[in-house]
PDB file of C-alpha atoms in Angstrom:
ATOM      1  CA  MET Z   1     -56.444 -44.486  92.652  1.00 85.00           C
ATOM      2  CA  LYS Z   2     -53.451 -46.796  92.260  1.00 94.00           C
ATOM      3  CA  THR Z   3     -52.742 -47.585  88.622  1.00 96.00           C
ATOM      4  CA  LEU Z   4     -50.739 -50.444  87.165  1.00 98.00           C
ATOM      5  CA  VAL Z   5     -49.606 -50.094  83.550  1.00 98.00           C
ATOM      6  CA  ILE Z   6     -48.709 -53.427  82.005  1.00 98.00           C
ATOM      7  CA  VAL Z   7     -46.444 -52.631  79.069  1.00 98.00           C
ATOM      8  CA  THR Z   8     -46.141 -55.413  76.538  1.00 98.00           C
ATOM      9  CA  HIS Z   9     -43.885 -54.393  73.689  1.00 97.00           C
ATOM     10  CA  PRO Z  10     -41.622 -57.084  72.226  1.00 94.00           C
ATOM     11  CA  ASN Z  11     -38.903 -54.538  71.445  1.00 94.00           C
ATOM     12  CA  ILE Z  12     -39.486 -51.465  73.599  1.00 94.00           C
ATOM     13  CA  ASN Z  13     -35.982 -50.108  73.010  1.00 94.00           C
ATOM     14  CA  GLU Z  14     -36.728 -49.746  69.285  1.00 93.00           C
ATOM     15  CA  SER Z  15     -40.158 -48.222  69.867  1.00 95.00           C
ATOM     16  CA  ARG Z  16     -40.578 -44.509  69.449  1.00 96.00           C
ATOM     17  CA  ILE Z  17     -44.144 -44.251  70.772  1.00 97.00           C
ATOM     18  CA  ASN Z  18     -44.425 -46.869  73.533  1.00 97.00           C
ATOM     19  CA  LYS Z  19     -40.943 -46.060  74.832  1.00 97.00           C
ATOM     20  CA  ALA Z  20     -41.806 -42.347  75.027  1.00 97.00           C
ATOM     21  CA  TRP Z  21     -45.037 -43.172  76.867  1.00 98.00           C
ATOM     22  CA  VAL Z  22     -43.153 -45.309  79.394  1.00 98.00           C
ATOM     23  CA  GLN Z  23     -40.535 -42.594  79.943  1.00 97.00           C
ATOM     24  CA  GLU Z  24     -43.307 -40.086  80.646  1.00 97.00           C
ATOM     25  CA  LEU Z  25     -45.142 -42.419  83.030  1.00 97.00           C
ATOM     26  CA  GLN Z  26     -41.934 -43.086  84.979  1.00 96.00           C
ATOM     27  CA  GLN Z  27     -42.077 -39.467  86.151  1.00 94.00           C
ATOM     28  CA  HIS Z  28     -45.322 -40.120  88.070  1.00 93.00           C
ATOM     29  CA  SER Z  29     -45.000 -41.844  91.429  1.00 90.00           C
ATOM     30  CA  ASN Z  30     -48.668 -42.885  91.534  1.00 90.00           C
ATOM     31  CA  ILE Z  31     -48.261 -45.084  88.434  1.00 96.00           C
ATOM     32  CA  THR Z  32     -46.634 -48.516  88.592  1.00 97.00           C
ATOM     33  CA  ILE Z  33     -45.060 -49.615  85.312  1.00 98.00           C
ATOM     34  CA  HIS Z  34     -44.623 -53.323  84.725  1.00 98.00           C
ATOM     35  CA  GLN Z  35     -42.922 -54.381  81.486  1.00 98.00           C
ATOM     36  CA  LEU Z  36     -43.759 -57.989  80.684  1.00 98.00           C
ATOM     37  CA  TYR Z  37     -41.034 -58.659  78.115  1.00 97.00           C
ATOM     38  CA  GLN Z  38     -38.417 -57.378  80.572  1.00 97.00           C
ATOM     39  CA  ALA Z  39     -39.885 -59.270  83.525  1.00 98.00           C
ATOM     40  CA  TYR Z  40     -40.317 -62.515  81.580  1.00 98.00           C
ATOM     41  CA  PRO Z  41     -37.799 -62.765  78.725  1.00 96.00           C
ATOM     42  CA  ASN Z  42     -38.240 -66.549  78.820  1.00 97.00           C
ATOM     43  CA  GLU Z  43     -42.052 -66.141  79.036  1.00 97.00           C
ATOM     44  CA  VAL Z  44     -42.322 -68.150  82.278  1.00 98.00           C
ATOM     45  CA  ILE Z  45     -44.860 -66.081  84.207  1.00 98.00           C
ATOM     46  CA  ASP Z  46     -44.825 -65.876  88.004  1.00 98.00           C
ATOM     47  CA  VAL Z  47     -48.584 -66.071  88.498  1.00 98.00           C
ATOM     48  CA  ALA Z  48     -48.553 -65.333  92.249  1.00 98.00           C
ATOM     49  CA  ARG Z  49     -46.423 -62.200  91.679  1.00 98.00           C
ATOM     50  CA  GLU Z  50     -48.731 -60.994  88.915  1.00 98.00           C
ATOM     51  CA  GLN Z  51     -51.873 -61.613  90.935  1.00 98.00           C
ATOM     52  CA  ALA Z  52     -50.389 -59.701  93.884  1.00 98.00           C
ATOM     53  CA  LEU Z  53     -49.625 -56.767  91.568  1.00 98.00           C
ATOM     54  CA  LEU Z  54     -53.195 -56.757  90.309  1.00 98.00           C
ATOM     55  CA  GLU Z  55     -54.621 -56.961  93.818  1.00 98.00           C
ATOM     56  CA  ALA Z  56     -52.535 -53.948  94.881  1.00 97.00           C
ATOM     57  CA  HIS Z  57     -53.977 -51.660  92.190  1.00 97.00           C
ATOM     58  CA  ASP Z  58     -57.419 -50.253  91.403  1.00 96.00           C
ATOM     59  CA  ARG Z  59     -56.879 -49.537  87.716  1.00 97.00           C
ATOM     60  CA  VAL Z  60     -54.975 -51.627  85.182  1.00 98.00           C
ATOM     61  CA  ILE Z  61     -53.905 -50.284  81.799  1.00 98.00           C
ATOM     62  CA  LEU Z  62     -52.741 -52.717  79.136  1.00 98.00           C
ATOM     63  CA  GLN Z  63     -50.274 -50.828  76.914  1.00 98.00           C
ATOM     64  CA  TYR Z  64     -49.092 -52.369  73.664  1.00 97.00           C
ATOM     65  CA  PRO Z  65     -48.663 -51.858  69.933  1.00 97.00           C
ATOM     66  CA  PHE Z  66     -51.788 -53.003  68.135  1.00 95.00           C
ATOM     67  CA  TYR Z  67     -50.850 -55.353  65.332  1.00 88.00           C
ATOM     68  CA  TRP Z  68     -52.732 -58.013  63.481  1.00 91.00           C
ATOM     69  CA  TYR Z  69     -55.805 -56.618  65.252  1.00 93.00           C
ATOM     70  CA  ASN Z  70     -54.648 -58.001  68.553  1.00 95.00           C
ATOM     71  CA  MET Z  71     -52.204 -57.890  71.449  1.00 97.00           C
ATOM     72  CA  PRO Z  72     -48.634 -59.217  71.574  1.00 97.00           C
ATOM     73  CA  PRO Z  73     -48.503 -62.965  72.328  1.00 96.00           C
ATOM     74  CA  LEU Z  74     -46.941 -62.541  75.775  1.00 98.00           C
ATOM     75  CA  LEU Z  75     -49.885 -60.427  76.940  1.00 98.00           C
ATOM     76  CA  LYS Z  76     -52.341 -63.099  75.798  1.00 98.00           C
ATOM     77  CA  LYS Z  77     -50.257 -65.730  77.585  1.00 98.00           C
ATOM     78  CA  TRP Z  78     -50.190 -63.495  80.680  1.00 98.00           C
ATOM     79  CA  LEU Z  79     -54.000 -63.095  80.667  1.00 98.00           C
ATOM     80  CA  ASP Z  80     -54.474 -66.853  80.303  1.00 98.00           C
ATOM     81  CA  ALA Z  81     -52.060 -67.621  83.158  1.00 98.00           C
ATOM     82  CA  VAL Z  82     -52.977 -64.880  85.636  1.00 98.00           C
ATOM     83  CA  LEU Z  83     -56.761 -64.563  85.379  1.00 98.00           C
ATOM     84  CA  GLN Z  84     -57.388 -67.986  86.866  1.00 98.00           C
ATOM     85  CA  TYR Z  85     -60.574 -69.774  87.775  1.00 98.00           C
ATOM     86  CA  GLY Z  86     -61.168 -69.329  91.497  1.00 98.00           C
ATOM     87  CA  TRP Z  87     -59.140 -66.111  91.507  1.00 98.00           C
ATOM     88  CA  ALA Z  88     -60.544 -63.869  88.769  1.00 98.00           C
ATOM     89  CA  TYR Z  89     -63.806 -65.712  88.088  1.00 97.00           C
ATOM     90  CA  GLY Z  90     -65.831 -68.713  89.240  1.00 96.00           C
ATOM     91  CA  PRO Z  91     -66.391 -69.656  92.893  1.00 94.00           C
ATOM     92  CA  ASP Z  92     -64.426 -67.260  95.088  1.00 93.00           C
ATOM     93  CA  GLY Z  93     -63.002 -65.687  91.915  1.00 96.00           C
ATOM     94  CA  ASP Z  94     -63.627 -62.106  92.867  1.00 97.00           C
ATOM     95  CA  LYS Z  95     -60.158 -60.522  92.938  1.00 98.00           C
ATOM     96  CA  MET Z  96     -60.800 -58.346  89.872  1.00 98.00           C
ATOM     97  CA  GLN Z  97     -64.304 -57.267  90.929  1.00 97.00           C
ATOM     98  CA  GLY Z  98     -64.730 -53.489  90.671  1.00 97.00           C
ATOM     99  CA  LYS Z  99     -61.324 -52.797  89.160  1.00 98.00           C
ATOM    100  CA  GLU Z 100     -61.009 -50.680  86.028  1.00 97.00           C
ATOM    101  CA  ILE Z 101     -59.194 -52.019  82.999  1.00 98.00           C
ATOM    102  CA  GLY Z 102     -58.161 -49.881  80.056  1.00 97.00           C
ATOM    103  CA  VAL Z 103     -56.091 -50.255  76.935  1.00 98.00           C
ATOM    104  CA  ALA Z 104     -53.462 -47.887  75.541  1.00 98.00           C
ATOM    105  CA  ILE Z 105     -52.491 -48.819  72.013  1.00 97.00           C
ATOM    106  CA  SER Z 106     -50.482 -47.436  69.182  1.00 96.00           C
ATOM    107  CA  THR Z 107     -51.538 -48.297  65.637  1.00 95.00           C
ATOM    108  CA  TYR Z 108     -49.695 -48.134  62.361  1.00 93.00           C
ATOM    109  CA  GLY Z 109     -52.969 -47.502  60.559  1.00 90.00           C
ATOM    110  CA  SER Z 110     -54.554 -44.073  60.480  1.00 84.00           C
ATOM    111  CA  LYS Z 111     -57.536 -43.134  62.598  1.00 90.00           C
ATOM    112  CA  GLU Z 112     -59.611 -43.076  59.400  1.00 90.00           C
ATOM    113  CA  SER Z 113     -58.603 -46.631  58.539  1.00 89.00           C
ATOM    114  CA  TYR Z 114     -60.265 -47.839  61.759  1.00 92.00           C
ATOM    115  CA  GLN Z 115     -63.776 -46.789  60.779  1.00 91.00           C
ATOM    116  CA  LEU Z 116     -66.703 -48.635  59.269  1.00 89.00           C
ATOM    117  CA  GLY Z 117     -65.881 -48.758  55.587  1.00 87.00           C
ATOM    118  CA  GLY Z 118     -62.234 -47.919  56.242  1.00 89.00           C
ATOM    119  CA  THR Z 119     -59.270 -50.056  55.269  1.00 92.00           C
ATOM    120  CA  ASN Z 120     -59.526 -52.099  58.491  1.00 90.00           C
ATOM    121  CA  ARG Z 121     -63.348 -52.375  58.252  1.00 93.00           C
ATOM    122  CA  PHE Z 122     -63.936 -51.942  61.991  1.00 94.00           C
ATOM    123  CA  THR Z 123     -63.456 -49.314  64.657  1.00 94.00           C
ATOM    124  CA  ILE Z 124     -60.862 -49.732  67.393  1.00 94.00           C
ATOM    125  CA  GLU Z 125     -63.730 -50.070  69.868  1.00 95.00           C
ATOM    126  CA  GLU Z 126     -65.165 -52.980  67.888  1.00 96.00           C
ATOM    127  CA  LEU Z 127     -61.785 -54.680  67.637  1.00 96.00           C
ATOM    128  CA  LEU Z 128     -61.336 -54.378  71.420  1.00 97.00           C
ATOM    129  CA  LYS Z 129     -64.678 -56.073  72.220  1.00 97.00           C
ATOM    130  CA  PRO Z 130     -62.935 -59.281  73.419  1.00 97.00           C
ATOM    131  CA  ILE Z 131     -61.175 -57.281  76.154  1.00 98.00           C
ATOM    132  CA  ASP Z 132     -64.442 -55.578  77.051  1.00 98.00           C
ATOM    133  CA  ALA Z 133     -66.115 -59.021  77.281  1.00 98.00           C
ATOM    134  CA  MET Z 134     -63.249 -60.354  79.430  1.00 98.00           C
ATOM    135  CA  CYS Z 135     -63.651 -57.412  81.808  1.00 98.00           C
ATOM    136  CA  ASN Z 136     -67.355 -58.106  82.116  1.00 98.00           C
ATOM    137  CA  TYR Z 137     -66.681 -61.789  82.794  1.00 98.00           C
ATOM    138  CA  ILE Z 138     -64.269 -61.069  85.666  1.00 98.00           C
ATOM    139  CA  GLY Z 139     -66.357 -58.240  87.137  1.00 98.00           C
ATOM    140  CA  ALA Z 140     -64.042 -55.416  86.094  1.00 98.00           C
ATOM    141  CA  ARG Z 141     -65.095 -52.294  84.241  1.00 97.00           C
ATOM    142  CA  PHE Z 142     -63.632 -51.694  80.785  1.00 97.00           C
ATOM    143  CA  ILE Z 143     -62.826 -48.028  80.304  1.00 96.00           C
ATOM    144  CA  PRO Z 144     -62.570 -46.379  76.878  1.00 96.00           C
ATOM    145  CA  PRO Z 145     -59.253 -46.985  75.137  1.00 97.00           C
ATOM    146  CA  PHE Z 146     -56.416 -44.526  74.643  1.00 97.00           C
ATOM    147  CA  THR Z 147     -55.035 -44.655  71.117  1.00 96.00           C
ATOM    148  CA  LEU Z 148     -52.411 -43.025  68.975  1.00 96.00           C
ATOM    149  CA  SER Z 149     -52.804 -43.841  65.296  1.00 94.00           C
ATOM    150  CA  ASP Z 150     -50.647 -43.522  62.209  1.00 94.00           C
ATOM    151  CA  VAL Z 151     -47.506 -43.852  64.331  1.00 92.00           C
ATOM    152  CA  SER Z 152     -45.097 -43.752  61.387  1.00 92.00           C
ATOM    153  CA  ASN Z 153     -46.240 -40.186  60.698  1.00 94.00           C
ATOM    154  CA  VAL Z 154     -46.494 -38.815  64.251  1.00 95.00           C
ATOM    155  CA  THR Z 155     -44.552 -35.573  64.624  1.00 96.00           C
ATOM    156  CA  ASP Z 156     -42.456 -34.794  67.685  1.00 96.00           C
ATOM    157  CA  GLU Z 157     -45.111 -32.263  68.732  1.00 97.00           C
ATOM    158  CA  GLU Z 158     -47.892 -34.832  68.389  1.00 96.00           C
ATOM    159  CA  LEU Z 159     -45.864 -37.326  70.410  1.00 97.00           C
ATOM    160  CA  GLU Z 160     -45.314 -34.790  73.190  1.00 97.00           C
ATOM    161  CA  LYS Z 161     -49.045 -34.042  73.259  1.00 97.00           C
ATOM    162  CA  SER Z 162     -49.897 -37.758  73.323  1.00 97.00           C
ATOM    163  CA  LYS Z 163     -47.621 -38.299  76.331  1.00 97.00           C
ATOM    164  CA  LEU Z 164     -49.485 -35.627  78.307  1.00 96.00           C
ATOM    165  CA  ASP Z 165     -52.862 -36.894  77.084  1.00 97.00           C
ATOM    166  CA  TYR Z 166     -51.883 -40.414  78.145  1.00 97.00           C
ATOM    167  CA  VAL Z 167     -51.044 -39.286  81.686  1.00 96.00           C
ATOM    168  CA  ARG Z 168     -54.405 -37.487  81.851  1.00 95.00           C
ATOM    169  CA  TYR Z 169     -56.136 -40.632  80.594  1.00 96.00           C
ATOM    170  CA  ILE Z 170     -54.505 -42.752  83.283  1.00 94.00           C
ATOM    171  CA  THR Z 171     -55.146 -40.353  86.144  1.00 89.00           C
ATOM    172  CA  SER Z 172     -58.669 -39.215  85.222  1.00 85.00           C
ATOM    173  CA  VAL Z 173     -61.947 -40.740  86.256  1.00 64.00           C
ATOM    174  CA  GLN Z 174     -63.496 -42.612  83.333  1.00 59.00           C
ATOM    175  CA  THR Z 175     -67.262 -42.378  83.203  1.00 52.00           C
ATOM    176  CA  THR Z 176     -68.281 -44.513  80.268  1.00 51.00           C
ATOM    177  CA  SER Z 177     -67.465 -47.919  78.881  1.00 49.00           C
ATOM    178  CA  VAL Z 178     -66.914 -48.863  75.248  1.00 47.00           C
TER     179      VAL Z 178
END
């Protein structure tokens, strides 16, 4: 299965977690890494290039820091530009049919804070429902998310483990949806 990881971190060089994940993924030839802020520093998206990348892969992972309960603005802009009517949905819009889409996020909040009754009131799965709905709309399958929480307190050992877990997540067969 060919996997495309779309990394959307506004300042990847200052990131401990997302940068470490990218460095680990770069060691795997079956994973294509595409960093949106590096590819589009002026935020002018080459839609044809992006659609060709998507068509060439079976699984797409959206990797980003989770803040303000959402994705970085460039990823939202990318989704709006690339998943076009007649290409991703609507008449003849079948290019994403059958593909798998997942999310890999890092959160500042603890795992416990993303529970019913927790500080953030909702689970990560609930907060990712818009991506799940988008996948359904374009005929893709949303796979369970990969998360690393409480990033300001992650030890070096936990980071090393998360890198290996992330590779397993990307290369494994996902059997259930959120």
